[in-house]
Amino acid sequence: MFDRNGNDSSTYNVENYEFIKKFSPTVGGLIEKEYLRQKNNIELIASENYCSEAVLAACGSCLSWKYAEGYPTNRYSGSETRYYGGTKYVDELEEYCCNQWRQVFHTDYHVNVQPHSGSQANFAAYKSVLKPGDTILSMSLDNGGHLTHGSSVNFSGKLYNVVFYDVDENGYIDMEDVRKKAKSYRPNLILAGASAYARIIDFEQFRDIAKEFGAYFMVDMAHIAGLVAAGEHPSPFGLADIITTTTHKTLRGPRGGLIFARKELAKKVDSAVFPYAQGGPLEHIIAGKAVCAEEAQTSEFKEYAHQVVLNCKAFADEFIKLGFKIVTGGTDNHVFLIDLSDHPFTGKDLQDRLDENGITLNKNAIPGDKRPPKQTSGVRVGTAPMTTRGFKEEDFRKVARRIAEIVKQMDEEFGK
Ligand code: DSN
């Protein structure tokens, strides 16, 4: 893992790409280039992070060679099984991984650690409680939701009838609108969770509305899961019926997904993952998820998550001081959106210009955006990866000032 100056005290990455280069100069060479890009850049993509060497090593282990379709034998009733021999150790590993995740979130919910990604986790979570054509009430992609929360180009928008709740004029989730739409549309499932929302989500209010109108309550906590684990964001456990997450964002583990559910939904969730949505689980990634869960219980992780939030607030405050508009006027978590609608260039223009200047972030729609998704009027920034690399508040203030300089040049160039 890199430190704040891009130094990598480990040899794991370098040894690996050098090893690959002996067999494939092309593949090894491209990995090396990407390694150097990551090492030399300031990484502000809110959904990315740097996992530990132990996680990387687990993901690159001999478990990659093992097939293990099914679930550890006797998972609940004695009837569960794997469809391959030789699964003694991966059975133990998968159970261990599930137990570790229960400990992370202090819960007795059922856990499925097999989803290959957050999208696969959401696909299976919906399938476990909905039929095609059922209604989901969620936040739209434009307002900060996620592709799998009902976008018309995604399976979620094609298989289900999706109604979106709005954000208010300040960009906050409009809980009155959630209640009003729950009352009018009687959704089968209400979903809370976002990929570009900077404020605390009030899971209790969502639960109350879901209960009032007889809907399942699901939370996609992919972005904030690391903060939930560290007590930096209220937990949805005990409130939601189903919770999905990825493990590679604020949790800084391997790229993958998890589903948690109330025990009575356990079998439905498991059969929605395998055999409905997926075949063989990626046991090497499950090993990485288990290491990540252990790391998430350390005091070092809690300090990191606390610092992510402190850094994000300092970063947003500095942008505000520099005259930028921030959606919702600040942040409570690891992410915020810069509103560029008063500038003569798009989010894509700024993303490209920052790429040229060694700063990586992504263009992002802002609520009510008039520009198309390939351009956008905003950019999204997050503090988790650079916090992992040791950045503190003053480092982020400096980055804000550097971005402001670049924006000033662009204003002149594009004719503000
Ligand atoms: N697309 C991811 C993000 O960047 O937030 C979520 O899956």
XYZ file of C-alpha atoms in Angstrom, residues 95 134 179 232 287 411:
6
model
C -18.380 -19.966 7.596
C -43.338 -5.546 -8.187
C -43.888 8.839 2.786
C -19.307 6.849 12.090
C -10.790 -15.174 1.730
C -13.086 29.468 -16.239
